[in-house]
Coordinates of C-alpha atoms in Angstrom, one line a residue:
X1 CA 18.8 -4.8 -5.5
X2 CA 15.5 -3.7 -7.2
X3 CA 12.3 -1.9 -5.9
X4 CA 10.7 -5.2 -5.0
X5 CA 13.0 -5.1 -2.1
X6 CA 10.9 -2.5 -0.5
X7 CA 9.0 -5.3 1.0
X8 CA 10.0 -9.0 1.8
X9 CA 7.1 -10.7 0.2
X10 CA 6.6 -11.7 -3.3
X11 CA 3.8 -12.8 -5.7
X12 CA 4.3 -16.7 -6.5
X13 CA 3.9 -17.2 -10.3
X14 CA 3.8 -13.4 -11.4
X15 CA 4.7 -13.3 -15.3
X16 CA 8.3 -11.7 -15.8
X17 CA 8.0 -8.2 -17.3
X18 CA 9.2 -9.5 -20.9
X19 CA 6.4 -11.7 -21.1
X20 CA 3.9 -9.1 -20.2
X21 CA 5.3 -6.9 -22.8
X22 CA 5.0 -9.7 -25.4
X23 CA 1.4 -10.1 -24.6
X24 CA 0.8 -6.4 -24.7
X25 CA 2.2 -6.3 -28.2
X26 CA 0.2 -9.4 -29.1
X27 CA -3.1 -7.7 -28.1
X28 CA -2.2 -4.5 -29.9
X29 CA -1.5 -6.2 -33.0
X30 CA -4.7 -7.9 -33.2
X31 CA -6.1 -5.0 -35.0
X32 CA -4.1 -6.0 -37.9
X33 CA -5.5 -9.5 -38.1
X34 CA -8.6 -8.9 -40.2
X35 CA -9.6 -12.5 -40.9
X36 CA -9.6 -13.3 -37.4
X37 CA -11.7 -10.2 -36.5
X38 CA -13.9 -11.1 -39.2
X39 CA -14.4 -14.6 -37.9
X40 CA -15.8 -13.2 -34.6
X41 CA -17.9 -10.3 -36.3
X42 CA -15.6 -7.4 -35.5
X43 CA -14.2 -4.8 -38.0
X44 CA -10.7 -3.6 -37.5
X45 CA -12.2 -0.2 -36.9
X46 CA -14.4 -1.5 -34.2
X47 CA -11.4 -3.3 -32.6
X48 CA -9.3 -0.3 -32.2
X49 CA -12.4 1.9 -30.9
X50 CA -13.4 -0.9 -28.2
X51 CA -9.7 -1.8 -27.2
X52 CA -9.4 0.9 -24.6
X53 CA -12.9 0.3 -23.0
X54 CA -12.5 -3.5 -23.0
X55 CA -9.2 -3.5 -21.1
X56 CA -10.7 -0.9 -18.5
X57 CA -13.6 -3.4 -18.2
X58 CA -11.4 -6.2 -17.7
X59 CA -9.3 -4.5 -15.1
X60 CA -12.5 -3.6 -13.3
X61 CA -13.9 -7.2 -13.0
X62 CA -10.5 -8.6 -12.0
X63 CA -9.8 -6.1 -9.3
X64 CA -11.3 -6.2 -5.7
X65 CA -14.3 -3.8 -5.4
X66 CA -14.6 -1.1 -2.6
X67 CA -17.0 -3.4 -0.9
X68 CA -14.4 -6.0 -0.8
X69 CA -11.7 -3.8 0.5
X70 CA -13.9 -2.6 3.2
X71 CA -14.9 -6.0 4.5
X72 CA -11.2 -6.7 4.7
X73 CA -10.6 -3.5 6.6
X74 CA -13.6 -4.4 8.9
X75 CA -12.4 -7.8 9.6
X76 CA -8.8 -6.5 10.6
X77 CA -10.2 -3.7 12.7
X78 CA -12.8 -5.9 14.2
X79 CA -10.0 -8.3 15.5
X80 CA -8.2 -5.4 17.1
X81 CA -11.5 -4.4 19.0
X82 CA -12.1 -8.1 19.9
X83 CA -8.5 -8.3 21.1
X84 CA -9.1 -5.2 23.3
X85 CA -6.6 -3.2 21.7
X86 CA -9.0 -0.6 20.4
X87 CA -12.1 0.5 22.3
X88 CA -14.0 2.1 19.2
X89 CA -14.2 2.2 15.4
X90 CA -16.1 4.7 13.7
X91 CA -16.6 3.4 10.2
X92 CA -17.0 5.6 7.3
X93 CA -20.5 6.7 5.9
X94 CA -21.4 6.0 2.2
X95 CA -20.1 8.5 -0.1
X96 CA -17.5 9.7 2.2
X97 CA -13.7 9.3 2.1
X98 CA -12.7 5.9 3.7
X99 CA -11.5 7.0 6.8
X100 CA -11.7 5.0 10.0
X101 CA -11.5 6.5 13.4
X102 CA -10.0 4.2 16.1
X103 CA -10.0 5.0 19.8
X104 CA -6.8 3.5 21.3
X105 CA -6.3 3.1 25.1
X106 CA -3.1 5.1 26.1
X107 CA -3.2 7.2 23.2
X108 CA -4.5 10.8 23.7
X109 CA -6.0 11.3 20.4
X110 CA -7.7 8.8 18.0
X111 CA -6.0 7.1 15.1
X112 CA -7.2 7.7 11.4
X113 CA -6.7 4.8 9.0
X114 CA -7.4 6.2 5.4
X115 CA -8.2 3.3 3.2
X116 CA -6.8 3.2 -0.1
X117 CA -6.2 0.9 -3.1
X118 CA -3.0 0.2 -4.9
X119 CA -0.3 2.8 -4.0
X120 CA 1.2 3.4 -7.5
X121 CA -1.9 5.5 -8.7
X122 CA -2.4 9.3 -7.9
X123 CA -5.9 8.6 -6.2
X124 CA -4.2 6.2 -3.7
X125 CA -1.1 8.2 -3.1
X126 CA -1.4 11.9 -3.1
X127 CA -5.4 12.4 -3.0
X128 CA -6.2 12.3 0.8
X129 CA -6.5 14.6 3.7
X130 CA -5.8 14.0 7.3
X131 CA -8.9 14.6 9.5
X132 CA -8.3 17.5 12.3
X133 CA -9.0 15.2 15.1
X134 CA -6.4 12.4 14.1
X135 CA -3.4 11.9 16.4
X136 CA -1.8 9.6 14.1
X137 CA -2.9 8.9 10.3
X138 CA -1.9 6.1 8.3
X139 CA -2.6 5.4 4.5
X140 CA -3.5 1.7 4.4
X141 CA -3.1 0.4 0.9
X142 CA -5.5 -2.6 0.2
X143 CA -4.0 -3.7 -2.9
X144 CA -4.8 -7.0 -4.8
X145 CA -2.9 -6.1 -8.0
X146 CA -0.3 -8.7 -9.1
X147 CA 1.2 -6.3 -11.7
X148 CA 4.0 -5.8 -9.5
X149 CA 5.7 -7.4 -6.5
X150 CA 4.5 -5.6 -3.2
X151 CA 7.8 -4.0 -2.8
X152 CA 7.5 -2.1 -6.2
X153 CA 4.0 -1.0 -5.4
X154 CA 5.2 0.5 -2.0
X155 CA 8.1 2.0 -3.7
X156 CA 6.0 3.6 -6.4
X157 CA 3.6 5.0 -3.6
X158 CA 6.4 6.2 -1.4
X159 CA 7.9 8.1 -4.4
X160 CA 4.8 9.8 -5.1
X161 CA 4.1 10.7 -1.6
X162 CA 7.2 12.9 -1.6
X163 CA 5.1 15.5 -3.3
X164 CA 2.6 15.7 -0.4
X165 CA 5.5 15.6 2.2
X166 CA 7.0 18.9 0.9
X167 CA 3.9 20.9 0.2
X168 CA 2.6 23.5 2.4
X169 CA -0.7 21.6 3.4
X170 CA -1.1 20.7 7.1
X171 CA -1.7 17.1 6.3
X172 CA 0.9 15.0 8.2
X173 CA 1.1 11.0 7.7
X174 CA 2.5 8.9 10.5
X175 CA 3.0 6.0 8.3
X176 CA 1.8 3.9 5.5
X177 CA 0.7 0.2 5.3
X178 CA 0.6 -2.4 2.8
X179 CA -2.0 -5.2 3.3
X180 CA -4.9 -7.1 1.8
X181 CA -6.4 -10.5 1.8
X182 CA -3.7 -11.9 -0.6
X183 CA -1.1 -11.5 1.8
X184 CA 0.2 -14.8 3.4
X185 CA -1.6 -16.8 0.8
X186 CA -0.4 -19.0 -1.9
X187 CA -0.3 -16.1 -4.5
X188 CA 1.5 -13.5 -2.2
X189 CA 4.0 -15.5 -0.1
X190 CA 4.6 -13.7 3.3
X191 CA 7.8 -14.4 5.5
X192 CA 5.8 -13.2 8.6
X193 CA 3.2 -16.0 8.5
X194 CA 4.4 -17.8 11.5
X195 CA 2.8 -14.9 13.3
X196 CA -0.5 -15.2 11.3
X197 CA -4.0 -15.0 13.1
X198 CA -7.2 -16.3 11.8
X199 CA -9.6 -13.4 10.8
X200 CA -12.8 -14.2 9.1
X201 CA -11.7 -17.8 8.5
X202 CA -8.3 -16.6 6.7
X203 CA -4.8 -17.0 8.0
X204 CA -3.7 -13.3 8.1
X205 CA -0.1 -12.4 8.7
X206 CA 1.0 -9.0 10.1
X207 CA 0.8 -6.2 7.6
X208 CA 3.9 -4.4 6.4
X209 CA 4.0 -1.1 8.2
X210 CA 6.3 1.8 7.3
X211 CA 6.8 5.0 9.7
X212 CA 6.9 8.2 7.8
X213 CA 9.0 11.3 8.6
X214 CA 7.7 14.5 10.5
X215 CA 8.4 17.6 8.4
X216 CA 11.2 19.9 9.2
X217 CA 11.5 22.6 6.6
X218 CA 15.1 23.6 7.3
X219 CA 16.3 19.9 7.0
X220 CA 17.4 18.1 3.8
X221 CA 17.0 14.6 5.4
X222 CA 14.0 13.2 7.1
X223 CA 14.1 9.9 9.0
X224 CA 16.7 8.4 6.7
X225 CA 17.9 6.0 9.4
X226 CA 14.6 5.4 10.8
X227 CA 14.6 7.3 13.9
X228 CA 10.9 8.4 13.9
X229 CA 8.9 6.9 16.6
X230 CA 5.0 6.1 16.4
X231 CA 2.7 4.7 18.8
X232 CA 0.0 3.0 16.8
X233 CA 2.3 0.3 15.0
X234 CA 2.9 -1.3 18.4
X235 CA -0.7 -1.7 18.9
X236 CA -1.2 -3.2 15.5
X237 CA 1.6 -5.6 16.0
X238 CA 0.0 -6.7 19.4
X239 CA -3.1 -7.9 17.4
X240 CA -0.7 -10.7 15.9
X241 CA 1.0 -11.9 19.1
X242 CA 4.0 -9.7 18.8
X243 CA 5.0 -8.0 21.9
X244 CA 5.8 -4.2 22.5
X245 CA 9.3 -5.3 22.9
X246 CA 9.5 -7.3 19.6
X247 CA 7.5 -4.7 17.6
X248 CA 10.3 -2.5 16.4
X249 CA 11.6 -5.6 14.8
X250 CA 8.5 -5.6 12.5
X251 CA 8.1 -2.0 11.7
X252 CA 9.9 -0.5 8.9
X253 CA 10.4 3.1 7.9
X254 CA 10.5 5.6 4.9
X255 CA 13.2 8.2 4.7
X256 CA 13.8 11.2 2.2
X257 CA 17.0 13.0 1.5
X258 CA 17.4 16.1 -0.8
X259 CA 21.1 16.8 -2.1
X260 CA 21.1 19.6 -4.7
X261 CA 18.3 19.0 -7.2
X262 CA 18.2 15.4 -6.5
X263 CA 15.8 13.6 -4.2
X264 CA 16.7 10.2 -2.6
X265 CA 14.2 7.6 -1.1
X266 CA 15.0 5.0 1.6
X267 CA 12.3 2.3 2.0
X268 CA 13.2 -0.3 4.9
X269 CA 10.8 -3.3 5.9
X270 CA 11.5 -5.4 8.9
X271 CA 10.0 -8.9 9.4
X272 CA 11.8 -10.3 12.6
X273 CA 15.1 -10.5 14.5
X274 CA 18.1 -9.6 11.9
X275 CA 15.5 -9.9 9.0
X276 CA 15.2 -6.8 6.9
X277 CA 14.8 -5.7 3.3
X278 CA 15.3 -2.3 1.8
X279 CA 15.5 -0.3 -1.3
X280 CA 17.2 3.2 -1.9
X281 CA 16.7 5.2 -5.1

């Protein structure tokens, strides 16, 4: 079992790693094809100088922008509000960190949703802070990349999060969420699609939710078997017609363990009765 098993979904038609590597070698090798470059009015020196900026430009144009991610989050949170599951959403101000403040009936403190991009990057996994007003705080990875299957993205993010988990800053995550507009579509097939609801005209399945452990400095194992409980995941699942009793069947967890100098990670995703996938590393 590989890291892709950290989530139950897969990308349809994603190219194999060896094909990606061959295309990468082809692109790098174009700098030696002087006759081809000449036909396009480019010198080998110009090609090598422009290769990096060109790749960055292509990545930027093909990935969802901040405004697209915000629209997606606004649609999801608007659905929670219209369903009566939250009573207020305070949206981020322009220029601030993208943190939504949710007031949830039955929860004493508000919930913080920290919107990020793909979890394998440092900005989306370790550069965040939890507001002091938050009772529970979640990183929501709105990731449209098809470079890896979703489980690989999640695993990479969870591995990076360990740095923040063991540091002495007071920030504490209640969980992480992986979900964007690709989920449930033809390019990112979802086994939870039977529970999908229509949001902004799109069939949207329940997100992948992973409960994070609480810190305990004297321990060497945290939430390894998924005993940590949180309140907001149950609220979120209700938005997709999943009852409070059923919710634990759709909420996964992240566990850490330290043995000597080695750190172990356990990522478990649940998506229904007797339906579970996991990855330990």
